[in-house]
Short mmCIF file of C-alpha atoms in Angstrom, two decimals:
data_model
loop_
_atom_site.label_atom_id
_atom_site.label_comp_id
_atom_site.label_asym_id
_atom_site.label_seq_id
_atom_site.Cartn_x
_atom_site.Cartn_y
_atom_site.Cartn_z
CA MET A 1 19.57 28.43 -28.35
CA VAL A 2 16.42 27.62 -26.43
CA VAL A 3 15.72 30.24 -23.78
CA LEU A 4 13.70 28.97 -20.82
CA LEU A 5 12.50 30.97 -17.86
CA PHE A 6 11.61 29.08 -14.69
CA LEU A 7 9.71 30.45 -11.71
CA SER A 8 9.30 28.72 -8.39
CA PHE A 9 5.89 27.12 -8.18
CA ALA A 10 5.37 28.47 -4.66
CA ALA A 11 5.92 32.04 -5.86
CA CYS A 12 3.46 31.57 -8.70
CA THR A 13 0.74 30.06 -6.56
CA ALA A 14 1.10 33.01 -4.18
CA LEU A 15 -0.13 35.21 -7.02
CA LEU A 16 -3.01 32.94 -7.96
CA SER A 17 -5.19 34.47 -5.26
CA ALA A 18 -5.86 37.36 -7.61
CA GLY A 19 -6.97 34.99 -10.34
CA GLU A 20 -10.54 36.31 -10.35
CA LYS A 21 -9.19 39.16 -12.45
CA VAL A 22 -7.96 36.69 -15.07
CA LYS A 23 -10.27 34.22 -16.82
CA GLN A 24 -8.82 31.07 -18.35
CA THR A 25 -10.70 28.34 -20.22
CA PRO A 26 -11.10 25.45 -20.36
CA SER A 27 -10.13 24.21 -16.91
CA ASP A 28 -9.62 20.63 -18.16
CA MET A 29 -8.79 19.00 -21.49
CA LEU A 30 -8.30 15.40 -22.65
CA LYS A 31 -6.59 15.06 -26.02
CA LYS A 32 -4.96 12.36 -28.14
CA THR A 33 -1.45 12.46 -29.53
CA GLY A 34 -1.20 14.48 -32.73
CA GLU A 35 -4.19 16.69 -31.89
CA THR A 36 -4.08 20.44 -31.16
CA ALA A 37 -4.98 22.12 -27.87
CA THR A 38 -6.14 25.74 -27.62
CA ILE A 39 -6.35 27.61 -24.33
CA GLN A 40 -8.15 30.95 -24.00
CA CYS A 41 -7.26 33.71 -21.56
CA SER A 42 -8.48 37.25 -20.86
CA HIS A 43 -8.17 39.84 -18.09
CA SER A 44 -10.13 42.81 -16.77
CA ILE A 45 -7.25 44.92 -15.42
CA GLU A 46 -7.08 48.42 -16.83
CA GLY A 47 -3.62 49.37 -18.07
CA TYR A 48 -2.38 45.78 -18.37
CA ASN A 49 -1.21 44.90 -21.88
CA GLN A 50 0.83 41.70 -21.64
CA MET A 51 -0.22 38.05 -21.38
CA LEU A 52 2.40 35.53 -20.28
CA TRP A 53 2.10 31.76 -20.73
CA TYR A 54 3.62 29.03 -18.56
CA LYS A 55 3.78 25.25 -18.45
CA ASN A 56 4.00 23.57 -15.05
CA VAL A 57 6.95 21.17 -15.14
CA GLU A 58 7.13 19.15 -11.90
CA VAL A 59 7.55 21.89 -9.26
CA GLN A 60 8.64 24.65 -11.62
CA MET A 61 7.00 26.81 -14.25
CA GLN A 62 8.46 26.83 -17.77
CA PHE A 63 8.03 30.12 -19.61
CA LEU A 64 6.48 29.57 -23.07
CA GLY A 65 6.29 33.15 -24.32
CA TYR A 66 4.02 36.17 -24.13
CA MET A 67 1.77 38.54 -26.01
CA SER A 68 2.34 42.31 -25.80
CA TYR A 69 -0.74 44.14 -27.06
CA SER A 70 -1.18 42.17 -30.34
CA ASN A 71 2.46 41.21 -30.79
CA ALA A 72 3.21 37.53 -30.17
CA LEU A 73 6.63 36.63 -28.77
CA PRO A 74 6.86 32.85 -28.17
CA GLU A 75 10.09 31.46 -26.76
CA LYS A 76 12.53 30.04 -29.31
CA GLY A 77 12.52 26.27 -29.50
CA VAL A 78 9.10 25.99 -27.85
CA ASP A 79 6.50 24.51 -30.20
CA VAL A 80 3.55 26.76 -29.40
CA GLU A 81 1.66 29.60 -31.06
CA ILE A 82 0.31 32.69 -29.32
CA LYS A 83 -2.51 34.62 -30.96
CA GLY A 84 -5.10 37.29 -30.18
CA SER A 85 -4.56 40.32 -27.98
CA ALA A 86 -3.35 41.01 -24.43
CA SER A 87 -5.38 44.20 -24.02
CA VAL A 88 -8.10 44.47 -21.38
CA ASN A 89 -11.14 42.22 -22.03
CA GLU A 90 -9.56 40.79 -25.21
CA GLN A 91 -8.91 37.11 -25.87
CA CYS A 92 -5.41 35.68 -26.02
CA GLN A 93 -4.86 32.09 -27.16
CA LEU A 94 -2.11 29.59 -26.51
CA ILE A 95 -2.10 26.95 -29.27
CA ILE A 96 -0.19 23.70 -28.76
CA PRO A 97 -0.03 21.74 -32.05
CA LYS A 98 0.94 18.10 -32.54
CA LEU A 99 0.45 17.04 -28.95
CA ASN A 100 2.58 14.26 -27.48
CA LEU A 101 2.66 12.57 -24.09
CA ASN A 102 5.11 15.19 -22.79
CA SER A 103 2.51 17.87 -23.49
CA SER A 104 0.49 16.69 -20.50
CA ALA A 105 0.81 19.40 -17.86
CA LEU A 106 -0.82 22.34 -16.13
CA TYR A 107 -0.81 25.50 -18.24
CA TYR A 108 -1.17 28.99 -16.79
CA CYS A 109 -1.66 32.42 -18.26
CA ALA A 110 -0.73 35.61 -16.40
CA ALA A 111 -1.68 39.21 -17.11
CA ARG A 112 0.87 41.92 -16.37
CA THR A 113 2.35 45.21 -17.46
CA SER A 114 5.82 46.68 -17.08
CA ASN A 115 7.05 46.97 -13.48
CA ALA A 116 3.77 45.60 -12.07
CA GLU A 117 2.58 42.45 -10.36
CA ALA A 118 1.43 39.56 -12.55
CA TYR A 119 -2.06 38.12 -12.01
CA PHE A 120 -2.39 34.41 -12.80
CA GLY A 121 -5.37 32.56 -14.19
CA PRO A 122 -6.77 29.43 -12.50
CA GLY A 123 -4.92 27.08 -14.87
CA THR A 124 -5.75 24.45 -17.47
CA ARG A 125 -4.98 20.78 -16.90
CA LEU A 126 -4.16 19.03 -20.16
CA THR A 127 -3.79 15.26 -20.41
CA VAL A 128 -2.66 13.62 -23.65
CA LEU A 129 -4.06 10.09 -23.75
CA GLY A 130 -1.85 8.55 -26.41
CA GLU A 131 -2.71 6.52 -29.51
CA THR A 132 -4.27 3.73 -27.43
CA PRO A 133 -5.69 5.70 -24.49
CA LYS A 134 -6.36 4.08 -21.14
CA GLN A 135 -9.97 3.79 -20.13
CA VAL A 136 -11.31 6.81 -18.30
CA ASN A 137 -12.24 5.65 -14.81
CA PRO A 138 -14.12 7.67 -12.14
CA PRO A 139 -12.97 7.86 -8.51
CA LYS A 140 -14.23 5.86 -5.56
CA VAL A 141 -14.70 8.28 -2.66
CA THR A 142 -14.36 7.19 0.97
CA LEU A 143 -14.83 9.41 4.02
CA LEU A 144 -12.99 8.37 7.19
CA LYS A 145 -13.98 9.61 10.62
CA PRO A 146 -11.45 10.81 13.22
CA SER A 147 -9.28 8.15 14.80
CA PRO A 148 -10.33 6.66 18.18
CA GLN A 149 -7.20 8.14 19.80
CA GLU A 150 -8.16 11.60 18.57
CA CYS A 151 -11.74 11.16 19.80
CA SER A 152 -10.88 9.85 23.27
CA GLN A 153 -12.51 11.61 26.20
CA GLN A 154 -9.15 13.06 27.28
CA LYS A 155 -8.81 14.79 23.91
CA LYS A 156 -12.44 15.75 23.55
CA LYS A 157 -11.71 19.47 23.53
CA LYS A 158 -9.17 19.24 20.70
CA LYS A 159 -10.01 19.51 17.01
CA LYS A 160 -10.90 16.38 15.04
CA THR A 161 -9.65 15.36 11.60
CA LEU A 162 -11.83 13.81 8.89
CA VAL A 163 -10.06 12.29 5.90
CA CYS A 164 -11.46 12.01 2.37
CA VAL A 165 -9.76 9.53 0.02
CA ALA A 166 -10.47 9.26 -3.72
CA THR A 167 -8.92 6.24 -5.44
CA GLY A 168 -8.85 4.35 -8.74
CA PHE A 169 -9.41 7.27 -11.13
CA TYR A 170 -7.88 8.15 -14.49
CA PRO A 171 -6.89 10.71 -15.58
CA ASP A 172 -5.92 12.94 -12.65
CA HIS A 173 -8.47 15.69 -13.34
CA VAL A 174 -10.01 16.04 -9.88
CA SER A 175 -10.75 18.72 -7.32
CA VAL A 176 -11.92 18.20 -3.73
CA VAL A 177 -14.55 20.29 -1.93
CA TRP A 178 -15.71 19.94 1.69
CA GLN A 179 -19.20 20.79 2.96
CA VAL A 180 -20.46 21.08 6.53
CA ASN A 181 -24.26 21.09 6.78
CA GLN A 182 -24.50 21.73 3.01
CA VAL A 183 -22.25 24.82 3.24
CA GLU A 184 -18.86 24.78 1.53
CA GLU A 185 -16.02 24.79 4.07
CA HIS A 186 -12.52 26.19 3.46
CA THR A 187 -11.17 26.62 6.99
CA GLY A 188 -9.10 23.69 8.19
CA VAL A 189 -8.89 22.05 4.73
CA ALA A 190 -5.63 20.49 3.50
CA THR A 191 -5.65 18.68 0.14
CA ASP A 192 -2.74 16.93 -1.55
CA SER A 193 -1.07 19.28 -4.03
CA ARG A 194 -1.41 16.65 -6.75
CA ALA A 195 -2.83 13.19 -7.29
CA LEU A 196 -0.45 10.27 -6.79
CA ARG A 197 -0.14 7.63 -9.47
CA SER A 198 0.03 3.91 -8.71
CA GLY A 199 0.08 1.75 -11.83
CA ASP A 200 -2.55 2.98 -14.26
CA TYR A 201 -4.65 4.91 -11.75
CA TYR A 202 -4.46 7.87 -9.40
CA SER A 203 -5.43 8.63 -5.83
CA ILE A 204 -5.73 11.81 -3.79
CA SER A 205 -6.56 12.63 -0.18
CA SER A 206 -7.88 15.66 1.64
CA ARG A 207 -8.22 16.42 5.33
CA LEU A 208 -10.71 18.58 7.24
CA ARG A 209 -10.00 19.78 10.80
CA VAL A 210 -13.15 20.71 12.72
CA PRO A 211 -13.89 21.81 16.30
CA SER A 212 -14.87 18.96 18.62
CA SER A 213 -18.24 20.68 19.14
CA GLN A 214 -19.02 20.06 15.45
CA TRP A 215 -17.87 16.45 15.43
CA PHE A 216 -19.61 15.55 18.72
CA ASN A 217 -22.99 16.60 17.34
CA SER A 218 -25.14 14.00 15.61
CA HIS A 219 -27.00 16.77 13.77
CA THR A 220 -23.87 17.86 11.87
CA THR A 221 -23.40 16.48 8.35
CA PHE A 222 -19.95 16.29 6.76
CA LYS A 223 -19.61 15.77 3.01
CA CYS A 224 -16.61 15.34 0.73
CA VAL A 225 -17.24 16.12 -2.96
CA VAL A 226 -14.72 15.02 -5.59
CA ASN A 227 -15.27 16.66 -8.98
CA PHE A 228 -13.92 14.47 -11.78
CA PHE A 229 -13.51 15.53 -15.41
CA ASN A 230 -14.30 12.55 -17.67
CA GLY A 231 -13.33 14.21 -20.95
CA LYS A 232 -16.73 15.77 -21.59
CA GLU A 233 -17.96 17.19 -18.30
CA SER A 234 -17.16 17.44 -14.62
CA VAL A 235 -19.10 14.91 -12.50
CA ALA A 236 -19.37 15.04 -8.71
CA TYR A 237 -18.68 11.92 -6.64
CA GLU A 238 -19.29 12.27 -2.93
CA ALA A 239 -19.36 10.64 0.47
CA GLU A 240 -20.90 11.91 3.69
CA MET A 241 -21.33 11.07 7.36
CA LYS A 242 -22.95 12.40 10.50
CA GLY A 243 -21.11 13.59 13.58
CA GLU A 244 -21.13 11.47 16.70
CA LYS A 245 -23.43 11.94 19.66
CA GLY A 246 -21.65 14.00 22.32
CA TRP A 247 -21.87 13.77 26.09
CA ASP A 248 -23.87 16.98 26.19
CA GLN A 249 -26.41 15.49 23.77
CA GLU A 250 -26.59 12.27 25.81
CA ASP A 251 -27.12 14.28 29.01
CA ALA A 252 -29.79 16.33 27.28
CA MET A 253 -31.53 13.16 26.11
CA THR A 254 -31.36 11.74 29.64
CA ARG A 255 -32.96 14.90 31.04
CA ASP A 256 -35.61 14.86 28.31
CA ASN A 257 -36.44 11.22 29.01
CA PHE A 258 -36.66 11.92 32.75
CA LEU A 259 -39.00 14.86 32.15
CA LYS A 260 -41.18 12.78 29.85
CA ILE A 261 -41.39 9.96 32.41
CA TRP A 262 -42.11 12.45 35.22
CA GLN A 263 -44.86 14.15 33.20
CA SER A 264 -46.38 10.78 32.34
CA ALA A 265 -46.25 9.70 36.00
CA LYS A 266 -47.90 12.93 37.16
CA LEU A 267 -50.65 12.48 34.59
CA SER A 268 -51.23 8.87 35.62
CA TYR A 269 -51.31 9.86 39.28
CA ALA A 270 -53.81 12.66 38.57
CA VAL A 271 -56.05 10.25 36.66
CA LEU A 272 -55.83 7.76 39.52
CA ILE A 273 -56.77 10.45 42.08
CA ALA A 274 -59.69 11.57 39.91
CA LYS A 275 -60.96 8.00 39.60
CA SER A 276 -60.66 7.51 43.37
CA CYS A 277 -62.65 10.68 44.01
CA VAL A 278 -65.40 9.60 41.65
CA TYR A 279 -65.53 6.15 43.24
CA ALA A 280 -65.71 7.67 46.75
CA ALA A 281 -68.52 10.02 45.72
CA PHE A 282 -70.42 7.10 44.21
CA LEU A 283 -70.12 5.07 47.43
CA PHE A 284 -71.23 8.04 49.53
CA PHE A 285 -74.25 8.58 47.31
CA LEU A 286 -75.09 4.88 47.39
CA LEU A 287 -74.88 4.65 51.17
CA ARG A 288 -77.02 7.77 51.67
CA ASN A 289 -79.84 6.33 49.57
CA ILE A 290 -80.01 2.74 50.88
CA PRO A 291 -83.15 2.16 53.05
CA LEU A 292 -82.41 1.71 56.71
CA GLY A 293 -84.28 -1.62 56.80
CA PHE A 294 -82.02 -2.93 54.12
CA LEU A 295 -79.15 -2.37 56.47
CA GLY A 296 -80.86 -4.43 59.28
CA GLU A 297 -82.16 -1.47 61.31
CA LYS A 298 -85.68 -1.61 62.90
#
């Protein structure tokens, strides 16, 4: 009898925050049917001696088996091999032979010990391409600014939402990163939990909520970076835009322009006064030195 253990995906992802203690490689794999996939995992937690392996099935995690010290205990009826060691800083491998299309999934390892919390790795996304694989296609990235309704003057003080959309890619090996002024931003980010498939290709969207003071500032740069694994390496595809000019910036520019015009006018007026003084002095000198007879006096 096949024994399967399922965990809620929400519960598992709650433990992923401690994943820096567990290293899992590779993060992405593209394979053909009939090939073998090997995933490596290790941990740095003293006293932990077990490594558990899971396969993400829809919204649940299927238990594949575990390693205790150097003893492999795969689940019955699950076609995988577990090798290596679960001791601290040792390598444990999950081997999936004879891949088929149903092997495509997210795979996770988790380090634990008896009566202690499990620490999950970051996961490995495996896609099995089939005997006649579809062509790998990179994403087209589009960055959409906040809607006019959200940016109306009445709602100026509220936060604004930028939307990043990546479309037309295959397979679904993507991650989305936001940057504000070249600095990675995590606050206010909401990304689809998984890419959506339409026909042969996938799409994914991500949203960034920012304070209105950031959006209404033409010096602010927003960038959406979509990292896409093409089977050999991860390539970044990105789109960016500037914030809009705010009323405060427009007022500042108006004041600056007024000051520039005023300074220019004062300078022109000073030059005019100086020229008038020179001209008056010249006339005075000229009149003082003209002979009286020249003026008609006897």
